[in-house]
mmCIF file of C-alpha atoms in Angstrom:
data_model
loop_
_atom_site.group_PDB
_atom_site.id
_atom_site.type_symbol
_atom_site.label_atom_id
_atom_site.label_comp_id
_atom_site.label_asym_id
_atom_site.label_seq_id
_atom_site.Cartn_x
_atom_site.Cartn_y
_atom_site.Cartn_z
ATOM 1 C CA UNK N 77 67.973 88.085 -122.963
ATOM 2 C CA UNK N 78 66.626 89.239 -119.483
ATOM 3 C CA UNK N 79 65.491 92.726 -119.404
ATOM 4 C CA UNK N 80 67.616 92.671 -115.403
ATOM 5 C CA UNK N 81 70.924 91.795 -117.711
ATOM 6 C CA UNK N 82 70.257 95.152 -119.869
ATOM 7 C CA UNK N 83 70.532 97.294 -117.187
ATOM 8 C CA UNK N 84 72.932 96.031 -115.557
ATOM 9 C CA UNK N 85 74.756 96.221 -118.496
ATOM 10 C CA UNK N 86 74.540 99.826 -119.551
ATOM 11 C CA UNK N 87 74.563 100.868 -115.894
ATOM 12 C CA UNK N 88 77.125 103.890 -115.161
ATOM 13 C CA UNK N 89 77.996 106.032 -112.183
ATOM 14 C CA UNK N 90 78.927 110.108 -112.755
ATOM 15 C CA UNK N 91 82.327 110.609 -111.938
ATOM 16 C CA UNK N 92 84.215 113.809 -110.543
ATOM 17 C CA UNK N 93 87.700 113.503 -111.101
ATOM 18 C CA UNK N 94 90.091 116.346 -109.470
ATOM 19 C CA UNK N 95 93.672 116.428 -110.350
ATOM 20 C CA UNK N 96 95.728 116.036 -107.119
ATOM 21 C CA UNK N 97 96.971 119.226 -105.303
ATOM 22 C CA UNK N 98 100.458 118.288 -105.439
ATOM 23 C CA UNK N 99 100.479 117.635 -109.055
ATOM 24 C CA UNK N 100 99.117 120.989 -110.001
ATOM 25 C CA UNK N 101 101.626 123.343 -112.211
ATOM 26 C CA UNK N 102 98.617 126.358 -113.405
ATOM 27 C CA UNK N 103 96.549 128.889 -112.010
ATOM 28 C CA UNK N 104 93.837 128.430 -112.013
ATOM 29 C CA UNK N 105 93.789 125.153 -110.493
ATOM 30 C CA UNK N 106 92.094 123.054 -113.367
ATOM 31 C CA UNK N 107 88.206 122.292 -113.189
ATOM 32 C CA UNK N 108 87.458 118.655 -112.290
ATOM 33 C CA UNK N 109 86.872 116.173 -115.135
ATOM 34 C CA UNK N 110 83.443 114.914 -115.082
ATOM 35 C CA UNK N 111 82.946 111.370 -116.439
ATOM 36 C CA UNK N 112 80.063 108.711 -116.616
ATOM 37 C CA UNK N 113 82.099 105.498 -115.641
ATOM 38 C CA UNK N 114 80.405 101.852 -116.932
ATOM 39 C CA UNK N 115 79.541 100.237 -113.777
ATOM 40 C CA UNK N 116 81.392 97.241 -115.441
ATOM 41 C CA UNK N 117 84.240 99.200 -116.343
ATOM 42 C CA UNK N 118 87.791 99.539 -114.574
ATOM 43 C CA UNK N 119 89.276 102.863 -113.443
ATOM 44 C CA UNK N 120 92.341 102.626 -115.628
ATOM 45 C CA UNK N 121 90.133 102.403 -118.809
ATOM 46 C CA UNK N 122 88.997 105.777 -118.425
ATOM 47 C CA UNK N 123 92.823 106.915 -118.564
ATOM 48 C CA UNK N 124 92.403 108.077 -122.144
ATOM 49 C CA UNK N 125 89.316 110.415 -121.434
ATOM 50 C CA UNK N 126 91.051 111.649 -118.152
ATOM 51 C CA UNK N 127 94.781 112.633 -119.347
ATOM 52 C CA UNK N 128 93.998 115.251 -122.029
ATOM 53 C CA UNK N 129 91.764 117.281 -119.443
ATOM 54 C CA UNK N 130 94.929 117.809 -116.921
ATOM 55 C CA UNK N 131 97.440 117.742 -119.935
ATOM 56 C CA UNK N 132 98.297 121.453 -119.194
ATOM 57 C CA UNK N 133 98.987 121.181 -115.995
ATOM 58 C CA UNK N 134 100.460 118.706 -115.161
ATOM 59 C CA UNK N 135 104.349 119.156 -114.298
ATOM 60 C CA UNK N 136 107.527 118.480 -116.841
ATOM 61 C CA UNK N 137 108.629 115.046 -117.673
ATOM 62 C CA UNK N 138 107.159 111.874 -118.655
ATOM 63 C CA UNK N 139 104.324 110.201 -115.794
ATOM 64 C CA UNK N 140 104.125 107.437 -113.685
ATOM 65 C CA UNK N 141 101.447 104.820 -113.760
ATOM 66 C CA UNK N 142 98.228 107.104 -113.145
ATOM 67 C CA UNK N 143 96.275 105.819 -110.203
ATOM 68 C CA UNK N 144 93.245 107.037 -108.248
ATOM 69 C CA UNK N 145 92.253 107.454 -104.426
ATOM 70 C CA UNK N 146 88.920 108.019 -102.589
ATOM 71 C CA UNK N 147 89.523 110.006 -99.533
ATOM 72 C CA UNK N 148 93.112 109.140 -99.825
ATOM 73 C CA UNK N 149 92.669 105.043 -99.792
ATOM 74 C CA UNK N 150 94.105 103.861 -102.970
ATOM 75 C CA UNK N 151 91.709 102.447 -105.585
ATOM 76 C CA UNK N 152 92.324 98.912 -106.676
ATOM 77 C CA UNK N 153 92.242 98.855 -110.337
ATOM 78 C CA UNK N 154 91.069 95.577 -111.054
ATOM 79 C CA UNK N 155 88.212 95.458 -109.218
ATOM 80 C CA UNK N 156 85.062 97.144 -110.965
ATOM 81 C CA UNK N 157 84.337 100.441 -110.878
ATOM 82 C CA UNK N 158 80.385 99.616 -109.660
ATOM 83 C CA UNK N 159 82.128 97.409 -106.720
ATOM 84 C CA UNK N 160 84.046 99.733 -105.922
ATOM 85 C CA UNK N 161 81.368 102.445 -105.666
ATOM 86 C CA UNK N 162 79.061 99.907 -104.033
ATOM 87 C CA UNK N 163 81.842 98.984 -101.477
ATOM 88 C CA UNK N 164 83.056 102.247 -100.008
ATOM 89 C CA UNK N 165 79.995 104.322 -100.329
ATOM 90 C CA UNK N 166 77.426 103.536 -98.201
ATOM 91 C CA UNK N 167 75.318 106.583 -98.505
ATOM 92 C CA UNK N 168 75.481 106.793 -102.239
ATOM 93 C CA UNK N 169 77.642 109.934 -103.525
ATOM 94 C CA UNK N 170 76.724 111.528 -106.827
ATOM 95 C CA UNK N 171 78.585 112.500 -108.286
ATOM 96 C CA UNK N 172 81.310 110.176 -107.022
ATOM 97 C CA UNK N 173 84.577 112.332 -106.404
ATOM 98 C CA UNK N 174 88.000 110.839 -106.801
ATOM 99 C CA UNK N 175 91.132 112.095 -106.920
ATOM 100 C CA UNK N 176 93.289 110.954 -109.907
ATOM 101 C CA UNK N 177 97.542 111.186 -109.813
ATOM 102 C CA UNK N 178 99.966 111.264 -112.509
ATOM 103 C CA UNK N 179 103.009 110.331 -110.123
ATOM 104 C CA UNK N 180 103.650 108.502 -106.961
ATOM 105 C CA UNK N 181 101.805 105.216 -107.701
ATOM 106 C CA UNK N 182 101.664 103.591 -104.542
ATOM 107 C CA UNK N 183 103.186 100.033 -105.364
ATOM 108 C CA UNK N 184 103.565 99.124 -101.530
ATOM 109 C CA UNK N 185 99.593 99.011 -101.749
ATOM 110 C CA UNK N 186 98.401 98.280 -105.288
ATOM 111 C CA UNK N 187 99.515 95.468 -107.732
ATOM 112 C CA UNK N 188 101.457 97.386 -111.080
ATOM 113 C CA UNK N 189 98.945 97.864 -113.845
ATOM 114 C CA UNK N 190 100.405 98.994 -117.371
ATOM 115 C CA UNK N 191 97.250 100.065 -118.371
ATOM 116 C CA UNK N 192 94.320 98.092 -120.520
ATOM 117 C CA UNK N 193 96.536 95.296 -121.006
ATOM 118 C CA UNK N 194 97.086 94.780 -117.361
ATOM 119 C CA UNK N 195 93.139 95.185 -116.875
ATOM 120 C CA UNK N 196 92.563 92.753 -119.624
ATOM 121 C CA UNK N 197 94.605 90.103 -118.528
ATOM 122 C CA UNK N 198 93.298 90.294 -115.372
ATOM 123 C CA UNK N 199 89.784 90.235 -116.195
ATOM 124 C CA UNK N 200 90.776 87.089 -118.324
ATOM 125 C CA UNK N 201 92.388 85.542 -115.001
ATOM 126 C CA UNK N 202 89.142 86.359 -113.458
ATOM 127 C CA UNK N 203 87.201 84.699 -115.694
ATOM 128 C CA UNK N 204 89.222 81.496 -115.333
ATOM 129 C CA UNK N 205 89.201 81.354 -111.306
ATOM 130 C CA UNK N 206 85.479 81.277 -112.271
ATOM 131 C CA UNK N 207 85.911 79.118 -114.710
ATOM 132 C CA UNK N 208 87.513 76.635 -112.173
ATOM 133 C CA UNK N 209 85.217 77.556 -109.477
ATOM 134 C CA UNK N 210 81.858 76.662 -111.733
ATOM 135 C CA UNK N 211 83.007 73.794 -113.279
ATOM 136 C CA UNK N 212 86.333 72.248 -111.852
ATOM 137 C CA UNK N 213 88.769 73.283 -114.854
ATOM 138 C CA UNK N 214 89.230 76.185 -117.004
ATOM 139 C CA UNK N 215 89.912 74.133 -120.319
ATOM 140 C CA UNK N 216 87.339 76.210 -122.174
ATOM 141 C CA UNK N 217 88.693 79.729 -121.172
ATOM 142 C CA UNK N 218 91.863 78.757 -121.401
ATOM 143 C CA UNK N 219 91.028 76.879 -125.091
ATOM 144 C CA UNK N 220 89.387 80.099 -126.236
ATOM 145 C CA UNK N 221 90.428 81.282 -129.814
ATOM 146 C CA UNK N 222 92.000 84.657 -129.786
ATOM 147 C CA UNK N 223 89.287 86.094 -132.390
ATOM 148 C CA UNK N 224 86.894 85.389 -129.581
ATOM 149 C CA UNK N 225 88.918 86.522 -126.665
ATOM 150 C CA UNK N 226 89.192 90.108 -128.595
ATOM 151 C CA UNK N 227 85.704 90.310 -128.983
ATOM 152 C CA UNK N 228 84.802 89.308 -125.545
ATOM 153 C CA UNK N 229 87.133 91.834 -124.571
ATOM 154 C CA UNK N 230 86.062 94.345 -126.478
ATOM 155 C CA UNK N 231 82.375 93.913 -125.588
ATOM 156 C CA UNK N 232 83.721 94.829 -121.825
ATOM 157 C CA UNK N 233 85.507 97.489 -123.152
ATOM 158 C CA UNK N 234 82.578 99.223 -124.974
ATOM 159 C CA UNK N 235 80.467 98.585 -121.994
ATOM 160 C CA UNK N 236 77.702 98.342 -124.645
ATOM 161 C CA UNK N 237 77.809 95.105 -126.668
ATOM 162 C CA UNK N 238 75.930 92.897 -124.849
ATOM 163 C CA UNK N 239 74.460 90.630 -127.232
ATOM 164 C CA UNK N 240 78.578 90.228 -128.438
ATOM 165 C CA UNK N 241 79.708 89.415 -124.719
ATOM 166 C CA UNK N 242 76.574 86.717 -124.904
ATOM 167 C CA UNK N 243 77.468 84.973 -127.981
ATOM 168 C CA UNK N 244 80.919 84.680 -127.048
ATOM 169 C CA UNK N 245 80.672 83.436 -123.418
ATOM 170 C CA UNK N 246 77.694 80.912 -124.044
ATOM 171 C CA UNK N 247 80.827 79.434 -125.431
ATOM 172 C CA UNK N 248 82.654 78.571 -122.230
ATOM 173 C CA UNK N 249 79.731 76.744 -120.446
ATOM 174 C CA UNK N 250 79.922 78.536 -117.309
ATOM 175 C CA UNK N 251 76.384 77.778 -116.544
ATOM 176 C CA UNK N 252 74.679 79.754 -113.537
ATOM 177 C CA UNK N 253 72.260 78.246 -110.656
ATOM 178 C CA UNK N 254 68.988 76.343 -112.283
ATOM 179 C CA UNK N 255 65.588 76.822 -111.638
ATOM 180 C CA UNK N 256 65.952 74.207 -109.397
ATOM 181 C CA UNK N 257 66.815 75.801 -106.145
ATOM 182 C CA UNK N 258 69.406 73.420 -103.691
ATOM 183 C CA UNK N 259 69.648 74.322 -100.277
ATOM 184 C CA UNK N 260 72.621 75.953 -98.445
ATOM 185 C CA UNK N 261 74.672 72.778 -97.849
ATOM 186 C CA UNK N 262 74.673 72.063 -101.754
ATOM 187 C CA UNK N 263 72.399 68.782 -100.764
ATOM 188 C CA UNK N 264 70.124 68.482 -103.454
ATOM 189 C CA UNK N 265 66.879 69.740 -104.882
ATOM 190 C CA UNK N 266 64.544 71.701 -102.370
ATOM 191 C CA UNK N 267 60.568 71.683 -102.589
ATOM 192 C CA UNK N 268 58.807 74.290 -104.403
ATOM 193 C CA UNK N 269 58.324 77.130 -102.199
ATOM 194 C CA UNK N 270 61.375 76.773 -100.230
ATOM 195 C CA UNK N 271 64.140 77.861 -102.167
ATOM 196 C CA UNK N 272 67.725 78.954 -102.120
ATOM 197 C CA UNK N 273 67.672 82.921 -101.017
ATOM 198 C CA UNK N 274 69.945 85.868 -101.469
ATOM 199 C CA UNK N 275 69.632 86.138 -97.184
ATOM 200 C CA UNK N 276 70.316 82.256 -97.497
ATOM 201 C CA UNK N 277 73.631 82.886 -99.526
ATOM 202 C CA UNK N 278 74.910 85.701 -97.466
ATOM 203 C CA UNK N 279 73.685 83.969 -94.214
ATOM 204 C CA UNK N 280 76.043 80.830 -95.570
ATOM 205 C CA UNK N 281 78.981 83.443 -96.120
ATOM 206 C CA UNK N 282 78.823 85.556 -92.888
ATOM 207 C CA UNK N 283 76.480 83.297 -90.537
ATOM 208 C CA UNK N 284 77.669 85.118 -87.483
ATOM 209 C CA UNK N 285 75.657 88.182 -88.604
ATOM 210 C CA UNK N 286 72.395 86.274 -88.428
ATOM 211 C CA UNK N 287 71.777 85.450 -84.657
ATOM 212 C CA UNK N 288 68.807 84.439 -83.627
ATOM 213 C CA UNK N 289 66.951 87.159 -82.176
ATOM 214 C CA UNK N 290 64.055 88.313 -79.681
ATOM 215 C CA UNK N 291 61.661 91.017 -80.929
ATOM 216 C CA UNK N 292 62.777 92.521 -78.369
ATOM 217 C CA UNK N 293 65.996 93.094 -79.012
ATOM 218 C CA UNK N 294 65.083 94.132 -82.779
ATOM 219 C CA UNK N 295 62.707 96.921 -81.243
ATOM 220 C CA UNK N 296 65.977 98.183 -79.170
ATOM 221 C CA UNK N 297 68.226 98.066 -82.058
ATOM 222 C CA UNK N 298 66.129 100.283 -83.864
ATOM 223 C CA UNK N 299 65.770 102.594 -81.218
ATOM 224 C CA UNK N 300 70.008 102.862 -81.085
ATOM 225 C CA UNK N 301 70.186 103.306 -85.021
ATOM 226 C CA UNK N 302 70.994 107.267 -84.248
ATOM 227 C CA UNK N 303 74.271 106.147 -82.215
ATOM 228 C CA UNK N 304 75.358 103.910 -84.890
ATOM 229 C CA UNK N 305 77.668 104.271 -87.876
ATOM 230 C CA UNK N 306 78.010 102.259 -90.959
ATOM 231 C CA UNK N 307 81.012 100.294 -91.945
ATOM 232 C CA UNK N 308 80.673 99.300 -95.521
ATOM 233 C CA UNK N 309 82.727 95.547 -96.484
ATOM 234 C CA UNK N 310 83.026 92.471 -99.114
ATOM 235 C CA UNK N 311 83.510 89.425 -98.568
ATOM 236 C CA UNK N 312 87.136 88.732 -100.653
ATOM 237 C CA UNK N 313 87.767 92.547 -100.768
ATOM 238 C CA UNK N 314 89.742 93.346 -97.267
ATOM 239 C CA UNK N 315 89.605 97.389 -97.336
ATOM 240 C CA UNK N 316 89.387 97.534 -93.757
ATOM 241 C CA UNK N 317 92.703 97.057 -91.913
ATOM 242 C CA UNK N 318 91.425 94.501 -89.932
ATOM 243 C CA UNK N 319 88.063 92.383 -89.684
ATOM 244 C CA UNK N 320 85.318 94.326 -88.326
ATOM 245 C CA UNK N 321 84.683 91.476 -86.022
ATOM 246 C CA UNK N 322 88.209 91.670 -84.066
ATOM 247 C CA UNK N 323 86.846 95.399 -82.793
ATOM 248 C CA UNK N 324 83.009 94.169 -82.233
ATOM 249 C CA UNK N 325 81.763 91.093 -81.235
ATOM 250 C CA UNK N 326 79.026 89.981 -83.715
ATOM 251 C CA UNK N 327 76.056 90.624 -81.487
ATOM 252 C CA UNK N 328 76.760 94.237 -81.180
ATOM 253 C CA UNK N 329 77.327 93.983 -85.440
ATOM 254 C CA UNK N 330 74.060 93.674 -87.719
ATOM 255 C CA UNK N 331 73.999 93.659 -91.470
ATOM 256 C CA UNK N 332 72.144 97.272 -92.626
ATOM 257 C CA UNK N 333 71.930 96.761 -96.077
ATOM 258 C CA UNK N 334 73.176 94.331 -98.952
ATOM 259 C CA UNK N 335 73.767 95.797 -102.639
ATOM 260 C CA UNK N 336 74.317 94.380 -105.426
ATOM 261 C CA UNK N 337 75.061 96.204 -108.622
ATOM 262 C CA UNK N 338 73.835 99.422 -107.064
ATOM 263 C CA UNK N 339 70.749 97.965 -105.969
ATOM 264 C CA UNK N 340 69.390 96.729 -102.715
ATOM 265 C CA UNK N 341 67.676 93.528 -103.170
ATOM 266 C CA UNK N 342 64.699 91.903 -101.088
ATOM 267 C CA UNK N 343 66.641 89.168 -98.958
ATOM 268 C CA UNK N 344 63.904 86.862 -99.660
ATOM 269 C CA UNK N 345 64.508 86.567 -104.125
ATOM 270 C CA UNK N 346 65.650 83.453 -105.230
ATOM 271 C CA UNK N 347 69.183 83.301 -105.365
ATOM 272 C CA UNK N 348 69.585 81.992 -108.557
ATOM 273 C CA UNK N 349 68.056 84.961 -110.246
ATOM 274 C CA UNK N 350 70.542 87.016 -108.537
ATOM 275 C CA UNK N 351 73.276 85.041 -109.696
ATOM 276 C CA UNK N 352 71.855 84.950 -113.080
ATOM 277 C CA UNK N 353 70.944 88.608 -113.802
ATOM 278 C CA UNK N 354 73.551 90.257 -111.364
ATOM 279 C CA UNK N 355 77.037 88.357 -112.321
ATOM 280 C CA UNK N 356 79.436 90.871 -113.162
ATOM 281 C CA UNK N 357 81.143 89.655 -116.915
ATOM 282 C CA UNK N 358 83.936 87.897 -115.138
ATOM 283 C CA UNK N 359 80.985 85.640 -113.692
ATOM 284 C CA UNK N 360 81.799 86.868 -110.341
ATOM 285 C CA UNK N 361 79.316 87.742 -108.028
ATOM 286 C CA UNK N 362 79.916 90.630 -106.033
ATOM 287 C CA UNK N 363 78.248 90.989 -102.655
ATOM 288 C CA UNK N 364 78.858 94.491 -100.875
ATOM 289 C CA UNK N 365 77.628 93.881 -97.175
ATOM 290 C CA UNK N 366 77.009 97.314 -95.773
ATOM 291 C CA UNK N 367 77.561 96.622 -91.561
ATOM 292 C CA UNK N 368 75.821 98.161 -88.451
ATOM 293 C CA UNK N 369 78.260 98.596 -85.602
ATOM 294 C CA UNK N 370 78.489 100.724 -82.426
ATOM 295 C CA UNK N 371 79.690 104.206 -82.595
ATOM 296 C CA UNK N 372 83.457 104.538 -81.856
ATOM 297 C CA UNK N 373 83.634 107.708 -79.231
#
């Protein structure tokens, strides 16, 4: 078992979860809850820590589905918590605050969720669009007995079994990249030396952010990094409103950083390490491309 896997793993981010204003009901307004979220985790799992905190005061009658926002943008439950932190804070905040509601749930923006069974069946639909993606079917997800679809639940759910969540999905055959690299068009076996990179992956994905340059013009965009702000994105995750690229054109756009799990690879390792010690447990990878881009006056 890779040491890389471990700490991913048991990785966690400190949470600071304030009650929203509106749903206050007591004086004093109630102290924030304070939380050490799995990186692997989903928001709605920590439901059961959060609820008794507010109990008190929280106002008469029974709740809606409890959902949380980030500087008022709606969190989507089913991505993970680690994305999400990864994703929308680009300068990393510690501890993280969120704001947590009890009513309201904003069902215009975010998919229903009924709790951990909506969060486990759509980790489980996860794991088969990987499923299909790796290997062309998901017959062996979707075969899965249900003694081993608790446990590889519940090894999520813990945030601590590891060893469990190994045993169990060595099962479905979802192998990862080899040690034999292939280049970026998928056409074979490349030479020692010359392998498959993470900058070789995320130049495949978002090629227009990778033009080639004068070091010139690399000196001058250094020299402009006080009059620039950072715009954080994913590629499958569409927070922004629109693409960044319909208000910049690429060449005033430059990637700053790229982080994975919380950390902020060399471009230049192997891909397939990435891929095989950075997979979240739904065997997706997730890619959180922090962008460079002009200051809007």
């Amino acid at each position: 078992m890779e040491e890389a896997q471990k700490y991913v793993w048991e990785g966690a981010i400190p949470l600071q979860i304030h009650l929203h204003e509106s749903e206050v009901t007591t004086l004093p307004t109630p102290p924030p809850a304070l939380i050490l979220a799995p990186r692997i985790g989903y928001l709605p799992l920590l439901v059961p820590q959060i609820k008794p905190h507010f109990s008190n005061a929280l106002p008469p009658g029974s709740p809606d589905t409890v959902w949380f926002d980030y500087n008022g943008l709606p969190l989507k439950w089913y991505i993970p918590t680690g994305v999400l932190f990864d994703l929308l804070c680009a300068e990393p905040e510690r501890p993280w605050n969120l704001t947590v509601h009890f009513r309201g749930y904003p069902s215009n923006i975010l998919v229903p969720c009924e709790g951990e069974d909506s969060v486990k069946w759509g980790f489980i639909n996860s794991l088969k669009e990987a499923a299909y993606i790796i290997n062309g079917n998901c017959k062996n997800v979707m075969n899965m007995s249900q003694p081993d679809q608790v446990e590889l639940w519940r090894s999520v759910l813990n945030a601590g079994n590891l060893e469990a969540y190994v045993r169990i999905s060595s099962k479905l055959k979802l192998g990862t990249v080899g040690d034999e690299y292939t280049d970026s068009g998928g056409q074979g076996q490349v030479k020692t030396g010359n392998y498959f990179t993470l900058q070789d992956a995320v130049k495949s994905i978002l090629p227009e952010y990778f033009p080639n340059k004068s070091s010139t013009n690399e000196e001058s965009s250094r020299d402009e990094d006080e009059n620039e702000q950072k715009v954080p994105s994913e590629e499958g995750e569409k927070y922004l409103s629109e693409n960044v690229e319909s208000f910049y054109p690429s060449d005033n756009v430059e990637i700053k950083l790229v982080r994975i799990q919380g950390i902020e690879p060399k471009m230049e390792i192997p891909f397939s390490w990435v891929v095989k010690n950075l997979t979240n447990p739904e065997h997706y990878l997730h890619i959180c491309v922090c962008l460079k881009v002009p200051q809007v006056l």
